[in-house]
XYZ file of C-alpha atoms in Angstrom:
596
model
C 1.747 27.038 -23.621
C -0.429 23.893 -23.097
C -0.012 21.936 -19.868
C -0.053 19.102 -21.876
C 2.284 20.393 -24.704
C 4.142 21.624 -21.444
C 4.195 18.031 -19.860
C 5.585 16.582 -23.161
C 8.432 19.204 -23.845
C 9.871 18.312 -19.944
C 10.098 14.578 -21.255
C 7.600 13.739 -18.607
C 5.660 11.313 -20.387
C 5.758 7.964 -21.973
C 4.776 7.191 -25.609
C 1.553 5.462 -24.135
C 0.470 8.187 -22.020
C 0.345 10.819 -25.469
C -1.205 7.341 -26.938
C -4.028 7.725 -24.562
C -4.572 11.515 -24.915
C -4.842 10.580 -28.459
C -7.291 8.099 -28.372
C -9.589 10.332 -26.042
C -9.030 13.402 -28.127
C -10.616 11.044 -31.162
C -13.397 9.882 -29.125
C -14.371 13.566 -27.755
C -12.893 16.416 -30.254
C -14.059 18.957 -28.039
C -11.934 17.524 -24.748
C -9.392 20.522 -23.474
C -6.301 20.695 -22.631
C -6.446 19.908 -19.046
C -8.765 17.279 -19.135
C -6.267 15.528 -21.881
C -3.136 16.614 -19.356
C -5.087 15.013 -16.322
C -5.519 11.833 -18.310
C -2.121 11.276 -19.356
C -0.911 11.855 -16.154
C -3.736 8.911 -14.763
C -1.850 6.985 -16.636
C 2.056 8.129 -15.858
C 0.384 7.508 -12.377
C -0.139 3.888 -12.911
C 3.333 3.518 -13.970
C 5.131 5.010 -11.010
C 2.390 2.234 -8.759
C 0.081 5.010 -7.509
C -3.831 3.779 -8.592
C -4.966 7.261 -9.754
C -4.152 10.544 -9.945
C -4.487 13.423 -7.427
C -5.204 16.466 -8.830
C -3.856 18.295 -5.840
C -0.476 16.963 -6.006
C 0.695 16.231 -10.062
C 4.116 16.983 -8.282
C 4.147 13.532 -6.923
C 4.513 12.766 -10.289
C 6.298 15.337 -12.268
C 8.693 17.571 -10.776
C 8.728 20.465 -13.325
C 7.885 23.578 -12.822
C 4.605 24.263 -15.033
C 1.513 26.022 -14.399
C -0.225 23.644 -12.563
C -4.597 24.129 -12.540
C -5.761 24.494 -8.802
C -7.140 21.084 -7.860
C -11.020 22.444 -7.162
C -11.175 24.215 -10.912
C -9.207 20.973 -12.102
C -11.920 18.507 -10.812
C -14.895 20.913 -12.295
C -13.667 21.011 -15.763
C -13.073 17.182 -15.391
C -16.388 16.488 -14.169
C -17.951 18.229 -16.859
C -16.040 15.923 -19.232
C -18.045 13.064 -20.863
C -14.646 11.697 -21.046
C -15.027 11.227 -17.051
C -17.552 9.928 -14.592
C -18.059 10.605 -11.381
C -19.242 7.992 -9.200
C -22.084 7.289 -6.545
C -20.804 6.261 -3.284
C -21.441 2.380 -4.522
C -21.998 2.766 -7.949
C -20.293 0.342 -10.469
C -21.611 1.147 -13.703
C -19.430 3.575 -15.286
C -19.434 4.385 -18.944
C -16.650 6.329 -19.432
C -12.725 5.877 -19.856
C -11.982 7.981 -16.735
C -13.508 8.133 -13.023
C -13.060 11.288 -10.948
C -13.370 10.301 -7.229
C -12.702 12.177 -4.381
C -9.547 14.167 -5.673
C -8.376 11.490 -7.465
C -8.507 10.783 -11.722
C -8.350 7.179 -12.246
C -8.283 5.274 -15.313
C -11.661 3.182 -15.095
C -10.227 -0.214 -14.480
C -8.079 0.546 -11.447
C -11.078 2.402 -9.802
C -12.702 -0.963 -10.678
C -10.166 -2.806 -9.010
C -10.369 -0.522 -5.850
C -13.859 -0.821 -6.023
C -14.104 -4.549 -6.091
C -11.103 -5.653 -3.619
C -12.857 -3.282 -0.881
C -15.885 -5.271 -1.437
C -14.414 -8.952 -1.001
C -12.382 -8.211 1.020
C -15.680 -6.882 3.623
C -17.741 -10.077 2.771
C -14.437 -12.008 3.728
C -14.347 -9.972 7.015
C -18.064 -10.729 7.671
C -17.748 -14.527 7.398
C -17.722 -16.999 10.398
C -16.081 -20.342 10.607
C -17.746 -23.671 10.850
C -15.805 -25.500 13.240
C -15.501 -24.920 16.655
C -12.304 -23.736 18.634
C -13.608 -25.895 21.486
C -12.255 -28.928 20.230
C -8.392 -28.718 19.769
C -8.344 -26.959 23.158
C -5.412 -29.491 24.301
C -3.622 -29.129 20.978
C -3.657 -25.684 21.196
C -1.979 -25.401 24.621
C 0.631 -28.038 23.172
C 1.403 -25.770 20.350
C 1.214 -22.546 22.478
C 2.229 -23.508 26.223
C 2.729 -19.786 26.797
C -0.792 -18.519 25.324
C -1.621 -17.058 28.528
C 1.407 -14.735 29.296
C 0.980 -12.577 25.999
C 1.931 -14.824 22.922
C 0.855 -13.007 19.985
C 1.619 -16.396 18.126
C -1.189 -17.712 20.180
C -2.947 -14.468 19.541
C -2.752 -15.226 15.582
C -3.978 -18.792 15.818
C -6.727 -18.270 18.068
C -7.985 -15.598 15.795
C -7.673 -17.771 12.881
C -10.281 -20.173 14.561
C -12.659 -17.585 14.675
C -12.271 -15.419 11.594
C -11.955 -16.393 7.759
C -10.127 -12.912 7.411
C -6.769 -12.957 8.764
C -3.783 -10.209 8.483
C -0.554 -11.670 9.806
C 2.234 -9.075 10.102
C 5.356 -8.645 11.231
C 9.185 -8.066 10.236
C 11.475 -10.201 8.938
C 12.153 -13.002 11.058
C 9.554 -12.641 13.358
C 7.740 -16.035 13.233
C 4.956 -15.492 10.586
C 5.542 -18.700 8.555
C 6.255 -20.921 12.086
C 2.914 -19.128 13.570
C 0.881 -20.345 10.099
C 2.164 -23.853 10.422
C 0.472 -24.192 13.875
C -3.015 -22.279 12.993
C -2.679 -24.773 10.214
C -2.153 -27.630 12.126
C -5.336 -26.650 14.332
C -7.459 -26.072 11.284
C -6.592 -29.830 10.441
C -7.393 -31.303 14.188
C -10.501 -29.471 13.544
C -11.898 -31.049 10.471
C -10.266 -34.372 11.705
C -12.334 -33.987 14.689
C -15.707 -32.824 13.030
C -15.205 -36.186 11.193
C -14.614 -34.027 7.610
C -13.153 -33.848 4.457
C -9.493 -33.141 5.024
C -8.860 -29.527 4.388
C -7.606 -28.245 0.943
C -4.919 -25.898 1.637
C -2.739 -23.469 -0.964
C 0.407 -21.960 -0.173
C 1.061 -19.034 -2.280
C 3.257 -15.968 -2.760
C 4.142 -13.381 -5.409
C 7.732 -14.833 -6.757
C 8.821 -18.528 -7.143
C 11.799 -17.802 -4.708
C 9.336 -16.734 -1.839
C 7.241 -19.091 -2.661
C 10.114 -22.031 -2.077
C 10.874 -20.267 1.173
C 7.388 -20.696 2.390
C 7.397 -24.185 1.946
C 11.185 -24.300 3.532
C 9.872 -22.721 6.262
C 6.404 -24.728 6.478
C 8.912 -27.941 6.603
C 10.479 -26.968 8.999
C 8.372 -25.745 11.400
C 6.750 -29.845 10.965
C 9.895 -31.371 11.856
C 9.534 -29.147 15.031
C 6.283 -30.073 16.071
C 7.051 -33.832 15.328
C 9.550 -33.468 17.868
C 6.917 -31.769 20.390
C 5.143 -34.876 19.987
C 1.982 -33.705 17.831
C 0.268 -36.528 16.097
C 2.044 -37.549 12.547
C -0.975 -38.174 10.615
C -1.930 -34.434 11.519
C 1.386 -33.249 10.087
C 1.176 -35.169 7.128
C -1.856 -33.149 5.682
C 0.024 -29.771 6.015
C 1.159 -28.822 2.196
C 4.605 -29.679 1.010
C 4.916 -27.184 -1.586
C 3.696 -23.628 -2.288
C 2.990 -22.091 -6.042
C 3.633 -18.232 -7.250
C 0.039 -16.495 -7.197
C -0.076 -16.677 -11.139
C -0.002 -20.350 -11.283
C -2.399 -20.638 -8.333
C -4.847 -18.719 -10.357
C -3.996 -20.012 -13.559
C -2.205 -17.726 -16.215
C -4.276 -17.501 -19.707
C -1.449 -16.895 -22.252
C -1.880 -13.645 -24.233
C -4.740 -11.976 -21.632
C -4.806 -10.810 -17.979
C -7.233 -12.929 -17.408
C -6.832 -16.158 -14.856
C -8.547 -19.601 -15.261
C -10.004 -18.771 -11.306
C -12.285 -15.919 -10.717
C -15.487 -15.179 -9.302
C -17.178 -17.649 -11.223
C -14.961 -20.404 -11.276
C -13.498 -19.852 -7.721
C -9.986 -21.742 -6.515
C -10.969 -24.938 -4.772
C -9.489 -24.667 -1.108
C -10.596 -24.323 1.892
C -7.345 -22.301 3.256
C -5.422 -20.004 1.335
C -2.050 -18.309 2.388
C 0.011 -15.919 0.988
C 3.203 -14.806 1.973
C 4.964 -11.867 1.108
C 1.319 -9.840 0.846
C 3.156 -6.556 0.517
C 4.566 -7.288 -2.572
C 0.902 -8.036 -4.080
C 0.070 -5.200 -6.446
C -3.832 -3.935 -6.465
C -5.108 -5.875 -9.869
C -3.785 -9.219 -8.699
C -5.129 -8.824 -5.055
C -8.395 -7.754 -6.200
C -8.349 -11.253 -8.660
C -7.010 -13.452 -6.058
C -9.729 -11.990 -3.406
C -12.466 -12.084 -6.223
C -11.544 -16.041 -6.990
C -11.433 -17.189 -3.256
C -14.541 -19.082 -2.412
C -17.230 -18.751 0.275
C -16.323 -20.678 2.888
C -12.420 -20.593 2.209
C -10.484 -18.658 5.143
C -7.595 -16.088 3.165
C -4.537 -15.535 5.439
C -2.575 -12.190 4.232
C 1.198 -12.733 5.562
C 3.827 -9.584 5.081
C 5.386 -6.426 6.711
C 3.748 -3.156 5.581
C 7.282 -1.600 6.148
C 8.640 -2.898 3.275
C 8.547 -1.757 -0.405
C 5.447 -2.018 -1.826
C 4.476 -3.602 -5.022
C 6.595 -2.991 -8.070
C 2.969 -2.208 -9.922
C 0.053 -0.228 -8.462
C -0.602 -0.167 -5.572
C 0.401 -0.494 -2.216
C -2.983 -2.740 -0.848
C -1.050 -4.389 2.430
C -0.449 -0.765 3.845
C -3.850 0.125 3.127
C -5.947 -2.681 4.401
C -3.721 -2.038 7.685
C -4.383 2.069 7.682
C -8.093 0.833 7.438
C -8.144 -1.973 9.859
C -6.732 0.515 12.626
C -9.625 1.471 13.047
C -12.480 0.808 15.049
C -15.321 1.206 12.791
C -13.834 -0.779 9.936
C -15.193 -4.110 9.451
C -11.824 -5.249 9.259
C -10.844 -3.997 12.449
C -9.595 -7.326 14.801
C -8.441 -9.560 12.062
C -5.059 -8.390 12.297
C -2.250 -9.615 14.338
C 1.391 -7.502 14.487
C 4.249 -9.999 15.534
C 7.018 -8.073 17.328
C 10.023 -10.541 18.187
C 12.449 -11.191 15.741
C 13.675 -14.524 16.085
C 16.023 -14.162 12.920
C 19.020 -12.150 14.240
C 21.393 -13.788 16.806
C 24.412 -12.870 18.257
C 26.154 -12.896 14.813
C 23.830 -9.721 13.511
C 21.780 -7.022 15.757
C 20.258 -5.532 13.203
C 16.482 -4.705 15.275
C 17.837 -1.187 16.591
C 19.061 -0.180 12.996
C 15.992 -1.442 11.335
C 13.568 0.165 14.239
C 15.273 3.808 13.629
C 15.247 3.067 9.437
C 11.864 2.281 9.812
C 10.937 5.507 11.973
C 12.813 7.347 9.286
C 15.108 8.389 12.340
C 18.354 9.428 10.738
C 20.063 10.795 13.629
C 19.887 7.461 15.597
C 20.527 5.266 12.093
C 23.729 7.192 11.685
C 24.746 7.326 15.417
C 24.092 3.491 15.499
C 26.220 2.589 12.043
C 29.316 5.274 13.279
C 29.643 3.133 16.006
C 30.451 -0.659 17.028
C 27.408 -1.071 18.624
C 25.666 -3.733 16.404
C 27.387 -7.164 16.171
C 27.379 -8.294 12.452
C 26.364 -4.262 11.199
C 29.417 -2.901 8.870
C 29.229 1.126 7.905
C 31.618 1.901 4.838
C 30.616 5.835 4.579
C 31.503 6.955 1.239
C 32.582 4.313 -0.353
C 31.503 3.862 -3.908
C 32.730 0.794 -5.566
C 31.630 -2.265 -4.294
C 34.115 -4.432 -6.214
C 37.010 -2.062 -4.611
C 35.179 -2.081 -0.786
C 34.376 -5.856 -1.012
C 37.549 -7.955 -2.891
C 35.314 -10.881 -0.645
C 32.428 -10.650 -3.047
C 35.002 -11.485 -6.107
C 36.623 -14.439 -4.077
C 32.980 -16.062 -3.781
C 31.723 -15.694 -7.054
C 34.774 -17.293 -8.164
C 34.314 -20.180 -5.708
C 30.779 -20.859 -6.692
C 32.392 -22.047 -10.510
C 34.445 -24.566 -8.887
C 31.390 -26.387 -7.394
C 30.939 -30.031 -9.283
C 27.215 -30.600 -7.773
C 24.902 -27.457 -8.705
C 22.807 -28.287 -5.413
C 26.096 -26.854 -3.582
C 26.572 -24.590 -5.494
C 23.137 -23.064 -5.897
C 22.969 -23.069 -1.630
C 26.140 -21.150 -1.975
C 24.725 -18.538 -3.782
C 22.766 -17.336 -0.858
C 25.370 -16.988 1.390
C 26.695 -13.175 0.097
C 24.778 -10.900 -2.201
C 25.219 -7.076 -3.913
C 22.484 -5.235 -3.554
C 21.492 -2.376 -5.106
C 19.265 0.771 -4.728
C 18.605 1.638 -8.434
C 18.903 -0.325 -11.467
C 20.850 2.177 -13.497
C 23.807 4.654 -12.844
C 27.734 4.299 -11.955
C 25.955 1.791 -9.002
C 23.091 0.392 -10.100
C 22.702 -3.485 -10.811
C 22.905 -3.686 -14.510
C 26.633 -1.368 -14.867
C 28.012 -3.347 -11.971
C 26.674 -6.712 -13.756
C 28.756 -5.770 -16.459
C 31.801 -5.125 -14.879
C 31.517 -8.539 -12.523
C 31.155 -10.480 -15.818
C 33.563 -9.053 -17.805
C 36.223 -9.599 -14.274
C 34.654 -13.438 -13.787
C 34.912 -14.230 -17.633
C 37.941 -12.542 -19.220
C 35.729 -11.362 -22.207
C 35.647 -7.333 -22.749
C 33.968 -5.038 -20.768
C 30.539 -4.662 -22.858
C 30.681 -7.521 -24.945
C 27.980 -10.351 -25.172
C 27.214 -11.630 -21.291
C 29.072 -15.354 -21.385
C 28.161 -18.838 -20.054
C 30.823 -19.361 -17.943
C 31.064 -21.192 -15.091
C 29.318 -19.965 -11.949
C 27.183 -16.964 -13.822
C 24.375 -16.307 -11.594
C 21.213 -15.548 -13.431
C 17.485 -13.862 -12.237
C 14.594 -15.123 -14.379
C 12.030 -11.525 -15.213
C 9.535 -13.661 -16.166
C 6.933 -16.131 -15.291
C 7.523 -19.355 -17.759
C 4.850 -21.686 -16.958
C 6.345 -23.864 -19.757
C 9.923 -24.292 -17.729
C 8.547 -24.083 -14.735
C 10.492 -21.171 -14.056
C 9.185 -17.648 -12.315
C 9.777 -14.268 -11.951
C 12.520 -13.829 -9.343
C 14.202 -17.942 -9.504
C 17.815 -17.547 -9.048
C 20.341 -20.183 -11.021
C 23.764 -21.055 -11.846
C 25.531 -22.133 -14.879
C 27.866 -25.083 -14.369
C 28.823 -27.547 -16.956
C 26.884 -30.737 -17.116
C 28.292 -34.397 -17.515
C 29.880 -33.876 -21.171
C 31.051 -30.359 -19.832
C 28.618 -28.671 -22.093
C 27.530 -25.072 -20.046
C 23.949 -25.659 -18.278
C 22.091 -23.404 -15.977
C 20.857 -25.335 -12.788
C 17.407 -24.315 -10.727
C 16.225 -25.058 -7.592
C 13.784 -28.226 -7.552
C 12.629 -31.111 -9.119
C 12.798 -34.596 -7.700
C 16.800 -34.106 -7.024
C 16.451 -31.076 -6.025
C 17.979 -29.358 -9.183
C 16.654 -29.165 -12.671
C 18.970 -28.427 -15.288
C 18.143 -25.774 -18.759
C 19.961 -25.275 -21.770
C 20.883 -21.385 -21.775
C 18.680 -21.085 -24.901
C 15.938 -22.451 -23.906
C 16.083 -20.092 -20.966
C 12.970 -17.124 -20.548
C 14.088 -13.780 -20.293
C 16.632 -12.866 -17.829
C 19.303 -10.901 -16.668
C 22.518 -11.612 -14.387
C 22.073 -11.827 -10.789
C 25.606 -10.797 -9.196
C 23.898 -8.141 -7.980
C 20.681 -6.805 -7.413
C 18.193 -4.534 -6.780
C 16.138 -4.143 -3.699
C 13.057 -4.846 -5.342
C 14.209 -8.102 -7.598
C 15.880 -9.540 -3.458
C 12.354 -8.885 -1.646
C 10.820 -12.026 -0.897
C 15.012 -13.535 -0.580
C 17.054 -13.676 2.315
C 21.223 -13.848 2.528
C 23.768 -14.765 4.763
C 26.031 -11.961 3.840
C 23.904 -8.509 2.301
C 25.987 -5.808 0.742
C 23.768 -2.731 0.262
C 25.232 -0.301 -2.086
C 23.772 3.213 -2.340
C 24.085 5.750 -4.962
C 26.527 8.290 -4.589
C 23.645 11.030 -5.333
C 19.976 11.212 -4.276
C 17.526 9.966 -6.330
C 13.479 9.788 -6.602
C 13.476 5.910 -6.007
C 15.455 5.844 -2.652
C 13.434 6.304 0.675
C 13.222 4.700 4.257
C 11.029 1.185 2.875
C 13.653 0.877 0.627
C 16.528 0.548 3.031
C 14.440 -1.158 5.648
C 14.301 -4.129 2.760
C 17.219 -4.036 1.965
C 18.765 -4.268 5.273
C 16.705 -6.996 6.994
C 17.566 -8.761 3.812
C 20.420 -10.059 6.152
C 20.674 -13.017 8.421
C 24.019 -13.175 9.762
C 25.947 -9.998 8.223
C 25.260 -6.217 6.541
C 27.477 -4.107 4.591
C 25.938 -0.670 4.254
C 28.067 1.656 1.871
C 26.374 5.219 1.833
C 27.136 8.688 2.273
C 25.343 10.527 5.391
C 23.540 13.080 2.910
C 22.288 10.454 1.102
C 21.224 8.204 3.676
C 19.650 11.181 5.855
C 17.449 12.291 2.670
C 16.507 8.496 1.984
C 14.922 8.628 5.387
C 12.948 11.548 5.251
C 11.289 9.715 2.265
C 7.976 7.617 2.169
C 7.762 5.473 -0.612
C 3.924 6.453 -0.742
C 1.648 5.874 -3.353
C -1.972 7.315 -4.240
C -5.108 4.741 -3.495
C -8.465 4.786 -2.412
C -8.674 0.963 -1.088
C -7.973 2.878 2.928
C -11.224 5.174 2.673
C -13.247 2.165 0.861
C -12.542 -0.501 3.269
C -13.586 2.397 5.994
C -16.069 4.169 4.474
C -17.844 5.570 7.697
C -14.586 6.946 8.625
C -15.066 10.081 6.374
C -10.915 10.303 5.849
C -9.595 13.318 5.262
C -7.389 13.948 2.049
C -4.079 13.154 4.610
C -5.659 10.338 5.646
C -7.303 9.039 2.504
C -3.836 9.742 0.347
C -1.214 9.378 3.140
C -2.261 6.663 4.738
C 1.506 5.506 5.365
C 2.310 7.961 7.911
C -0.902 6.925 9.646
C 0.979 3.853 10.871
């Protein structure tokens, strides 16, 4: 049997991936089997957010037992393809639908996208500053007073005086967005002291909700620094607001194109984005591509978190590469280590540090005992809405609210979350079973607007003003007609008829992915009862430090123990191109995760 006839009898591949073996097959009648098999699964690849395809591990992809080629003969009878190029070390003209590069089959326009993000990203690294640090010396030591007993804040925004590059990382609560307000606050004394233009600074980050948080955040950290005494017409040039990257780019309907690119570059002199991890490799490599010469990029996230929902995992990688010494992107990086988040209410650091480590022996030992103020282990349990009768009492709360600015504040303080989307646990069967509990209607019918339905937008609606991850609630308006309230907007809420609504789902509870970039009061993490592909130690480490004050973990130990033995890695060259005199090895290259 064919490997590819093989590949389609296990149910392996999509529609679109036999669509693409098609399409070759027409352009080159003579292309074999495993060339054709290679190529559709280049493009299952994509799907499950690795960039290409290594040909020494298909079993990262597909779990079946076929007759897999040996990667060396695999790579030969691809090269020989004219169905597949093979690439100089910088070469960028490449004629063909697929690119074999060191071990890896990628569909041309990811290898692009590697190609071209490893190249801005060095120019960005090579680029000096125009102002000098010299001359907010006092400001600095305001901002900083304990710069010389090893701040790494300090660290960060001396480094951002002298670099355009900058990689600020750290986990969750660990000062990032406070350590940004003051580097931008002595980017500002700077021009106001060179007697400039004031500075044109963007605030951006992958979902609306992260996004607003930067901005919170940003706000906040002002207020402190007006009452440290720094100068008010200083503050007042910081940014109020912050935009999802799509609008900061500027989405052209119908294309995946942006109105901002090389040629027409984004007109700032700073740009920040939050949330970096979460950036998947085609929209760093356009964001990169569109930032101008002159304007300093600030990356802001925490590597041990998922990575992007699409290909890639670019955060992790530009880290891997900037480890090391020969790297021109070695020193632009800065690794906050105090979390300032957790207080006495919630010590989650020791959980996190051993979830992180993929330590299941000290995770388990740690949640088994009373140890962690805030931390709450409910082995085996399996139905949230049995475990937590607390979760049912607040969703019904949040429908008595008359203002829907309350209301909508309310609906951060407890959230479900979810490992997997599907299954007797996943987010859309217990969304069922919360509305049909909350409404009265039938289990399965027709999702209802009653009061206090929480609802996740999936899309970005540039029309509404509504993106990809914004959280509302539906309360009745004035004539007691059933509205769904947002976030924003001169009073702070902005009201939508549900039919004018983009596409979205309920928001009861959630998966880990749709809550990265959010942050609760109350997080109850609910596992499945029985491993699965999708679960693995970045997936619990964001879902737990999801929490501020509170975490419900409900898990079984097998479960939880196999969870952390898994790396949510993904394929990518960006590593060995930012670092190209490093010579990785395939480990290295491919694995870059356990590098760190």
């Amino acid at each position: 049997m064919s490997l590819l006839r093989g590949l389609q009898q296990q149910g392996a591949l999509r529609p679109l991936d036999v669509a693409l073996t098609q399409s070759l097959k027409r352009l080159d009648d003579t292309a074999s089997d495993a060339v054709l098999a290679a190529a559709a699964l280049a493009s299952l690849a994509v799907s499950q957010g690795h960039a290409g395809f290594d040909l020494a591990q298909p079993q990262m992809l597909v779990e079946a037992a076929l007759a897999w080629p040996g990667a060396q003969a695999w790579a030969q009878e691809l090269a020989s393809s004219p169905l597949v190029v093979t690439p100089l070390e910088n070469s960028t003209s490449l004629p063909a639908p697929l690119v074999l590069e060191k071990g890896l089959l990628y569909l041309r326009r990811y290898r692009e996208y590697e190609y071209r993000l490893a190249q801005r990203l060095r120019q960005l690294a090579s680029a000096l500053p125009e102002q000098e640090a010299g001359a907010v010396a006092g400001l600095f030591a305001q901002l900083f007073p304990n710069a010389q007993h090893g701040d790494l804040q300090a660290c960060a925004a001396e480094l951002a005086l002298r670099k355009t590059l900058l990689l600020l990382t750290g986990g969750p609560g660990t000062g990032k967005t406070t350590t940004i307000a003051k580097l931008l606050v002595l980017r500002i004394a700077q021009a106001v002291h060179a007697k400039a233009a004031p500075l044109r600074i963007a605030l951006a980050a992958p979902t609306g909700r992260a996004a607003d948080r930067m901005a919170e955040s940003l706000q906040r950290a002002a207020l402190q620094m007006a009452e440290q005494g720094v100068d008010s017409s200083v503050l007042a040039q910081l940014p109020e607001r912050a935009s999802t990257l799509h609008r900061l780019l500027g989405v052209i309907p119908d294309t995946p194109q942006f109105r901002h690119h090389a040629s027409n570059p984004l007109p700032f002199d700073i740009i920040v984005v939050d949330e970096a991890s979460m950036v998947d490799l085609p929209l760093m490599s356009k964001l990169t591509e569109a930032v101008a010469e002159g304007c300093q990029l600030i990356l802001l996230g925490d590597a041990d978190q998922l990575p992007s929902v699409e290909a890639g995992d670019v955060l992790a990688a530009i880290l891997a590469a900037e480890s090391n010494d020969t790297c021109p992107l070695h020193g632009h990086r800065v690794q906050l280590q105090h979390s300032w988040r957790q207080g006495e209410s919630l010590q989650l650091a020791p959980l996190a540090e051993a979830v992180r480590q993929g330590d299941s022996a000290t995770a388990l030992a740690l949640l088994r005992s009373d140890e962690l103020a805030g931390v709450y282990f409910h082995e085996e349990a399996n139905d949230p809405l049995l475990a937590y009768p607390q979760l049912l009492e607040h969703w019904r709360a949040l429908a008595t609210f008359d203002d829907p600015r309350t209301a909508l504040r309310e609906t951060n303080r407890m959230r479900l979350l979810t490992a997997l989307r599907e299954g007797p646990q996943g987010s859309r069967n217990l969304n069922a079973r919360i509305e049909a509990k909350l409404s009265g209607a039938r289990l399965g019918s027709a999702p209802a607007w009653f009061p206090g339905r929480l609802l996740l937008v999936v899309e970005n609606s540039y029309r509404h003003g509504l993106f990809n991850g914004d959280v509302g609630i539906c309360l009745p308006d004035a004539t007691g007609a059933p509205c769904v309230w947002f976030s924003g907007g001169e009073d702070g809420v902005r009201r939508f008829h549900p039919a004018a609504l983009p596409a979205h789902e309920s928001a009861f509870a959630m998966t880990v992915h749709k809550a990265q970039g959010s942050e609760f009061d109350e997080v109850y993490l609910q596992l499945p009862q029985q491993d699965a592909r999708v679960l693995s130690r970045e997936l619990l480490y964001t879902g737990i430090t999801r929490a501020r004050r509170g975490l419900h973990l409900a898990a079984n130990a097998d479960v939880l123990t196999t969870a952390l033995m898994r790396h949510a890695s993904r394929v990518s060259g960006v590593a060995w191109r930012l670092a190209a005199e490093m010579h990785f090895g395939r480990t290295e290259t491919l694995e870059y995760r356990h590098e760190m």
